[in-house]
Amino acid sequence: MEEGFEFSRKGKLSPRFTKPYCILKRVGPVTYQLELPPVLDHIHDVFHVSMLRCYYSNPTHIVPVEEIEVRPELTFEEELVQILDHDVKVLRRKFIPLVKVLWRNHSTKEAT
């Protein structure tokens, strides 16, 4: 599987690659035809190897669908589980309260 690049968004902070796509066949010595979804049917499906990156499967990339409740308008709500820590950041003349929060469906490493 190869990862294709992002076609829609432009900008410095936008992701460079999208999800993995299966290779259908090798077209030439340095070109491959990918199996693109119907959403990208306006894109030519043959790519040069310089535009592709090899994808290595990682179990942390898989998100169980049943754990996420997606609303019809394609949004979801995070639920607070526990406040892990709190602190006060002192600037010159300001005091900023900070709180470390554990969210539902996230590990303690992902606490914000």
GROMACS .gro file of N, CA and C in nm:
model
  336
    1MET      N    1   0.084  -0.118   0.000
    1MET     CA    2   0.000   0.000   0.000
    1MET      C    3   0.088   0.124   0.000
    2GLU      N    4   0.041   0.223  -0.064
    2GLU     CA    5   0.112   0.350  -0.070
    2GLU      C    6   0.020   0.459  -0.019
    3GLU      N    7   0.080   0.565   0.032
    3GLU     CA    8   0.001   0.679   0.074
    3GLU      C    9   0.001   0.781  -0.038
    4GLY      N   10  -0.116   0.835  -0.070
    4GLY     CA   11  -0.127   0.939  -0.170
    4GLY      C   12  -0.123   1.074  -0.103
    5PHE      N   13  -0.096   1.179  -0.179
    5PHE     CA   14  -0.088   1.310  -0.116
    5PHE      C   15  -0.223   1.379  -0.117
    6GLU      N   16  -0.233   1.484  -0.038
    6GLU     CA   17  -0.358   1.557  -0.019
    6GLU      C   18  -0.384   1.648  -0.138
    7PHE      N   19  -0.503   1.640  -0.197
    7PHE     CA   20  -0.536   1.720  -0.314
    7PHE      C   21  -0.612   1.847  -0.281
    8SER      N   22  -0.690   1.844  -0.174
    8SER     CA   23  -0.784   1.953  -0.152
    8SER      C   24  -0.725   2.073  -0.080
    9ARG      N   25  -0.657   2.052   0.032
    9ARG     CA   26  -0.611   2.165   0.113
    9ARG      C   27  -0.469   2.203   0.077
   10LYS      N   28  -0.442   2.330   0.082
   10LYS     CA   29  -0.309   2.381   0.058
   10LYS      C   30  -0.263   2.456   0.182
   11GLY      N   31  -0.135   2.468   0.202
   11GLY     CA   32  -0.086   2.545   0.314
   11GLY      C   33   0.024   2.473   0.388
   12LYS      N   34   0.096   2.549   0.466
   12LYS     CA   35   0.212   2.497   0.536
   12LYS      C   36   0.177   2.390   0.638
   13LEU      N   37   0.066   2.405   0.708
   13LEU     CA   38   0.032   2.312   0.816
   13LEU      C   39  -0.065   2.202   0.773
   14SER      N   40  -0.105   2.198   0.647
   14SER     CA   41  -0.196   2.092   0.604
   14SER      C   42  -0.118   1.962   0.588
   15PRO      N   43  -0.184   1.848   0.609
   15PRO     CA   44  -0.113   1.720   0.598
   15PRO      C   45  -0.062   1.697   0.456
   16ARG      N   46   0.057   1.638   0.445
   16ARG     CA   47   0.115   1.616   0.314
   16ARG      C   48   0.059   1.492   0.245
   17PHE      N   49   0.019   1.392   0.323
   17PHE     CA   50  -0.030   1.268   0.265
   17PHE      C   51  -0.165   1.232   0.322
   18THR      N   52  -0.243   1.160   0.243
   18THR     CA   53  -0.374   1.113   0.290
   18THR      C   54  -0.362   0.967   0.329
   19LYS      N   55  -0.474   0.902   0.344
   19LYS     CA   56  -0.474   0.762   0.386
   19LYS      C   57  -0.411   0.673   0.280
   20PRO      N   58  -0.378   0.549   0.316
   20PRO     CA   59  -0.316   0.457   0.221
   20PRO      C   60  -0.413   0.412   0.111
   21TYR      N   61  -0.360   0.398  -0.009
   21TYR     CA   62  -0.436   0.346  -0.123
   21TYR      C   63  -0.364   0.224  -0.178
   22CYS      N   64  -0.440   0.129  -0.225
   22CYS     CA   65  -0.382   0.006  -0.281
   22CYS      C   66  -0.327   0.034  -0.421
   23ILE      N   67  -0.216  -0.032  -0.452
   23ILE     CA   68  -0.157  -0.023  -0.586
   23ILE      C   69  -0.227  -0.126  -0.674
   24LEU      N   70  -0.284  -0.079  -0.786
   24LEU     CA   71  -0.349  -0.171  -0.879
   24LEU      C   72  -0.248  -0.239  -0.970
   25LYS      N   73  -0.157  -0.158  -1.027
   25LYS     CA   74  -0.055  -0.217  -1.114
   25LYS      C   75   0.059  -0.118  -1.135
   26ARG      N   76   0.171  -0.172  -1.179
   26ARG     CA   77   0.286  -0.091  -1.215
   26ARG      C   78   0.270  -0.055  -1.363
   27VAL      N   79   0.264   0.074  -1.393
   27VAL     CA   80   0.239   0.120  -1.529
   27VAL      C   81   0.369   0.132  -1.607
   28GLY      N   82   0.471   0.186  -1.544
   28GLY     CA   83   0.601   0.203  -1.607
   28GLY      C   84   0.710   0.175  -1.506
   29PRO      N   85   0.835   0.204  -1.541
   29PRO     CA   86   0.943   0.176  -1.446
   29PRO      C   87   0.935   0.260  -1.318
   30VAL      N   88   0.874   0.377  -1.324
   30VAL     CA   89   0.865   0.464  -1.204
   30VAL      C   90   0.725   0.519  -1.182
   31THR      N   91   0.621   0.454  -1.240
   31THR     CA   92   0.484   0.501  -1.223
   31THR      C   93   0.393   0.385  -1.181
   32TYR      N   94   0.296   0.420  -1.096
   32TYR     CA   95   0.203   0.320  -1.043
   32TYR      C   96   0.060   0.372  -1.054
   33GLN      N   97  -0.033   0.279  -1.079
   33GLN     CA   98  -0.175   0.313  -1.080
   33GLN      C   99  -0.232   0.276  -0.943
   34LEU      N  100  -0.300   0.372  -0.879
   34LEU     CA  101  -0.358   0.351  -0.746
   34LEU      C  102  -0.508   0.334  -0.754
   35GLU      N  103  -0.564   0.265  -0.657
   35GLU     CA  104  -0.708   0.249  -0.645
   35GLU      C  105  -0.760   0.365  -0.561
   36LEU      N  106  -0.812   0.469  -0.627
   36LEU     CA  107  -0.860   0.588  -0.559
   36LEU      C  108  -1.010   0.575  -0.531
   37PRO      N  109  -1.059   0.640  -0.424
   37PRO     CA  110  -1.203   0.635  -0.394
   37PRO      C  111  -1.281   0.719  -0.495
   38PRO      N  112  -1.413   0.697  -0.505
   38PRO     CA  113  -1.495   0.773  -0.600
   38PRO      C  114  -1.491   0.924  -0.580
   39VAL      N  115  -1.461   0.967  -0.457
   39VAL     CA  116  -1.452   1.112  -0.430
   39VAL      C  117  -1.341   1.176  -0.513
   40LEU      N  118  -1.236   1.099  -0.542
   40LEU     CA  119  -1.123   1.151  -0.617
   40LEU      C  120  -1.125   1.107  -0.764
   41ASP      N  121  -1.245   1.085  -0.820
   41ASP     CA  122  -1.253   1.038  -0.958
   41ASP      C  123  -1.209   1.143  -1.059
   42HIS      N  124  -1.198   1.269  -1.019
   42HIS     CA  125  -1.151   1.375  -1.109
   42HIS      C  126  -0.997   1.381  -1.114
   43ILE      N  127  -0.929   1.299  -1.033
   43ILE     CA  128  -0.783   1.295  -1.028
   43ILE      C  129  -0.734   1.178  -1.112
   44HIS      N  130  -0.630   1.201  -1.192
   44HIS     CA  131  -0.569   1.092  -1.269
   44HIS      C  132  -0.507   0.992  -1.171
   45ASP      N  133  -0.528   0.863  -1.192
   45ASP     CA  134  -0.490   0.762  -1.094
   45ASP      C  135  -0.350   0.704  -1.112
   46VAL      N  136  -0.268   0.760  -1.199
   46VAL     CA  137  -0.130   0.714  -1.219
   46VAL      C  138  -0.035   0.817  -1.159
   47PHE      N  139   0.057   0.769  -1.071
   47PHE     CA  140   0.145   0.860  -0.997
   47PHE      C  141   0.291   0.818  -1.013
   48HIS      N  142   0.379   0.916  -1.014
   48HIS     CA  143   0.523   0.893  -1.012
   48HIS      C  144   0.564   0.852  -0.871
   49VAL      N  145   0.668   0.770  -0.858
   49VAL     CA  146   0.710   0.721  -0.727
   49VAL      C  147   0.751   0.834  -0.633
   50SER      N  148   0.793   0.948  -0.686
   50SER     CA  149   0.834   1.060  -0.600
   50SER      C  150   0.715   1.119  -0.525
   51MET      N  151   0.592   1.092  -0.572
   51MET     CA  152   0.472   1.145  -0.507
   51MET      C  153   0.414   1.046  -0.406
   52LEU      N  154   0.474   0.928  -0.391
   52LEU     CA  155   0.422   0.824  -0.304
   52LEU      C  156   0.517   0.795  -0.190
   53ARG      N  157   0.463   0.750  -0.079
   53ARG     CA  158   0.543   0.706   0.035
   53ARG      C  159   0.491   0.569   0.078
   54CYS      N  160   0.581   0.482   0.118
   54CYS     CA  161   0.543   0.350   0.163
   54CYS      C  162   0.472   0.362   0.298
   55TYR      N  163   0.365   0.287   0.316
   55TYR     CA  164   0.290   0.290   0.440
   55TYR      C  165   0.318   0.162   0.518
   56TYR      N  166   0.360   0.177   0.643
   56TYR     CA  167   0.383   0.065   0.732
   56TYR      C  168   0.269   0.061   0.832
   57SER      N  169   0.201  -0.052   0.840
   57SER     CA  170   0.087  -0.066   0.927
   57SER      C  171   0.126  -0.043   1.073
   58ASN      N  172   0.042   0.030   1.145
   58ASN     CA  173   0.066   0.060   1.285
   58ASN      C  174  -0.067   0.046   1.358
   59PRO      N  175  -0.075  -0.040   1.461
   59PRO     CA  176  -0.202  -0.059   1.531
   59PRO      C  177  -0.257   0.068   1.595
   60THR      N  178  -0.173   0.167   1.624
   60THR     CA  179  -0.223   0.291   1.684
   60THR      C  180  -0.296   0.377   1.583
   61HIS      N  181  -0.282   0.350   1.453
   61HIS     CA  182  -0.353   0.426   1.351
   61HIS      C  183  -0.499   0.384   1.339
   62ILE      N  184  -0.534   0.270   1.396
   62ILE     CA  185  -0.670   0.218   1.385
   62ILE      C  186  -0.754   0.273   1.500
   63VAL      N  187  -0.863   0.340   1.465
   63VAL     CA  188  -0.955   0.393   1.565
   63VAL      C  189  -1.083   0.312   1.557
   64PRO      N  190  -1.122   0.244   1.666
   64PRO     CA  191  -1.247   0.167   1.662
   64PRO      C  192  -1.366   0.259   1.639
   65VAL      N  193  -1.446   0.228   1.539
   65VAL     CA  194  -1.557   0.314   1.500
   65VAL      C  195  -1.666   0.317   1.607
   66GLU      N  196  -1.688   0.206   1.676
   66GLU     CA  197  -1.796   0.203   1.774
   66GLU      C  198  -1.769   0.291   1.896
   67GLU      N  199  -1.646   0.334   1.917
   67GLU     CA  200  -1.615   0.419   2.032
   67GLU      C  201  -1.647   0.565   2.006
   68ILE      N  202  -1.659   0.605   1.881
   68ILE     CA  203  -1.681   0.745   1.847
   68ILE      C  204  -1.826   0.762   1.803
   69GLU      N  205  -1.896   0.852   1.869
   69GLU     CA  206  -2.032   0.885   1.827
   69GLU      C  207  -2.025   1.005   1.735
   70VAL      N  208  -2.050   0.982   1.608
   70VAL     CA  209  -2.048   1.091   1.511
   70VAL      C  210  -2.192   1.132   1.482
   71ARG      N  211  -2.218   1.260   1.496
   71ARG     CA  212  -2.351   1.313   1.472
   71ARG      C  213  -2.377   1.322   1.321
   72PRO      N  214  -2.503   1.337   1.280
   72PRO     CA  215  -2.534   1.348   1.136
   72PRO      C  216  -2.461   1.464   1.067
   73GLU      N  217  -2.433   1.570   1.141
   73GLU     CA  218  -2.360   1.683   1.080
   73GLU      C  219  -2.209   1.663   1.088
   74LEU      N  220  -2.166   1.538   1.114
   74LEU     CA  221  -2.025   1.496   1.117
   74LEU      C  222  -1.944   1.567   1.225
   75THR      N  223  -2.002   1.585   1.343
   75THR     CA  224  -1.930   1.640   1.457
   75THR      C  225  -1.940   1.541   1.572
   76PHE      N  226  -1.853   1.555   1.670
   76PHE     CA  227  -1.863   1.473   1.790
   76PHE      C  228  -1.824   1.558   1.909
   77GLU      N  229  -1.863   1.514   2.027
   77GLU     CA  230  -1.838   1.592   2.148
   77GLU      C  231  -1.745   1.514   2.241
   78GLU      N  232  -1.642   1.581   2.289
   78GLU     CA  233  -1.549   1.520   2.385
   78GLU      C  234  -1.610   1.533   2.525
   79GLU      N  235  -1.593   1.428   2.606
   79GLU     CA  236  -1.644   1.432   2.743
   79GLU      C  237  -1.528   1.429   2.841
   80LEU      N  238  -1.533   1.517   2.939
   80LEU     CA  239  -1.434   1.523   3.045
   80LEU      C  240  -1.451   1.403   3.137
   81VAL      N  241  -1.341   1.334   3.166
   81VAL     CA  242  -1.346   1.220   3.257
   81VAL      C  243  -1.292   1.259   3.394
   82GLN      N  244  -1.174   1.325   3.393
   82GLN     CA  245  -1.109   1.355   3.519
   82GLN      C  246  -1.010   1.470   3.499
   83ILE      N  247  -0.996   1.554   3.601
   83ILE     CA  248  -0.892   1.657   3.602
   83ILE      C  249  -0.770   1.594   3.669
   84LEU      N  250  -0.661   1.582   3.594
   84LEU     CA  251  -0.542   1.513   3.643
   84LEU      C  252  -0.450   1.603   3.723
   85ASP      N  253  -0.438   1.729   3.682
   85ASP     CA  254  -0.343   1.818   3.747
   85ASP      C  255  -0.387   1.962   3.721
   86HIS      N  256  -0.345   2.052   3.808
   86HIS     CA  257  -0.367   2.194   3.784
   86HIS      C  258  -0.247   2.272   3.833
   87ASP      N  259  -0.225   2.386   3.768
   87ASP     CA  260  -0.106   2.467   3.795
   87ASP      C  261  -0.140   2.611   3.758
   88VAL      N  262  -0.051   2.702   3.797
   88VAL     CA  263  -0.067   2.843   3.760
   88VAL      C  264   0.062   2.888   3.693
   89LYS      N  265   0.048   2.936   3.569
   89LYS     CA  266   0.164   2.988   3.497
   89LYS      C  267   0.173   3.138   3.527
   90VAL      N  268   0.290   3.181   3.573
   90VAL     CA  269   0.309   3.321   3.611
   90VAL      C  270   0.386   3.392   3.500
   91LEU      N  271   0.323   3.494   3.442
   91LEU     CA  272   0.391   3.581   3.347
   91LEU      C  273   0.430   3.707   3.422
   92ARG      N  274   0.466   3.811   3.353
   92ARG     CA  275   0.511   3.932   3.422
   92ARG      C  276   0.406   3.985   3.519
   93ARG      N  277   0.287   4.014   3.468
   93ARG     CA  278   0.182   4.067   3.554
   93ARG      C  279   0.054   3.986   3.546
   94LYS      N  280   0.063   3.865   3.492
   94LYS     CA  281  -0.057   3.784   3.475
   94LYS      C  282  -0.037   3.647   3.538
   95PHE      N  283  -0.144   3.592   3.586
   95PHE     CA  284  -0.147   3.456   3.637
   95PHE      C  285  -0.247   3.377   3.552
   96ILE      N  286  -0.198   3.272   3.486
   96ILE     CA  287  -0.283   3.193   3.398
   96ILE      C  288  -0.304   3.054   3.459
   97PRO      N  289  -0.428   3.022   3.497
   97PRO     CA  290  -0.454   2.888   3.552
   97PRO      C  291  -0.450   2.782   3.442
   98LEU      N  292  -0.379   2.673   3.466
   98LEU     CA  293  -0.369   2.562   3.372
   98LEU      C  294  -0.430   2.437   3.434
   99VAL      N  295  -0.498   2.358   3.353
   99VAL     CA  296  -0.561   2.236   3.399
   99VAL      C  297  -0.527   2.125   3.300
  100LYS      N  298  -0.481   2.009   3.352
  100LYS     CA  299  -0.457   1.893   3.267
  100LYS      C  300  -0.577   1.801   3.279
  101VAL      N  301  -0.641   1.772   3.163
  101VAL     CA  302  -0.769   1.702   3.161
  101VAL      C  303  -0.757   1.570   3.087
  102LEU      N  304  -0.820   1.466   3.141
  102LEU     CA  305  -0.831   1.338   3.074
  102LEU      C  306  -0.968   1.331   3.008
  103TRP      N  307  -0.971   1.302   2.878
  103TRP     CA  308  -1.094   1.297   2.801
  103TRP      C  309  -1.137   1.153   2.779
  104ARG      N  310  -1.266   1.132   2.759
  104ARG     CA  311  -1.320   0.999   2.731
  104ARG      C  312  -1.263   0.949   2.597
  105ASN      N  313  -1.233   0.821   2.589
  105ASN     CA  314  -1.178   0.755   2.469
  105ASN      C  315  -1.035   0.798   2.438
  106HIS      N  316  -0.964   0.855   2.536
  106HIS     CA  317  -0.824   0.892   2.516
  106HIS      C  318  -0.740   0.834   2.631
  107SER      N  319  -0.613   0.808   2.603
  107SER     CA  320  -0.524   0.758   2.707
  107SER      C  321  -0.468   0.873   2.788
  108THR      N  322  -0.399   0.843   2.898
  108THR     CA  323  -0.341   0.949   2.982
  108THR      C  324  -0.228   1.021   2.908
  109LYS      N  325  -0.166   0.956   2.810
  109LYS     CA  326  -0.062   1.024   2.732
  109LYS      C  327  -0.122   1.135   2.646
  110GLU      N  328  -0.250   1.123   2.612
  110GLU     CA  329  -0.316   1.220   2.527
  110GLU      C  330  -0.391   1.326   2.607
  111ALA      N  331  -0.369   1.332   2.736
  111ALA     CA  332  -0.437   1.432   2.820
  111ALA      C  333  -0.388   1.571   2.783
  112THR      N  334  -0.480   1.667   2.785
  112THR     CA  335  -0.447   1.804   2.747
  112THR      C  336  -0.474   1.899   2.861
   0.00000   0.00000   0.00000
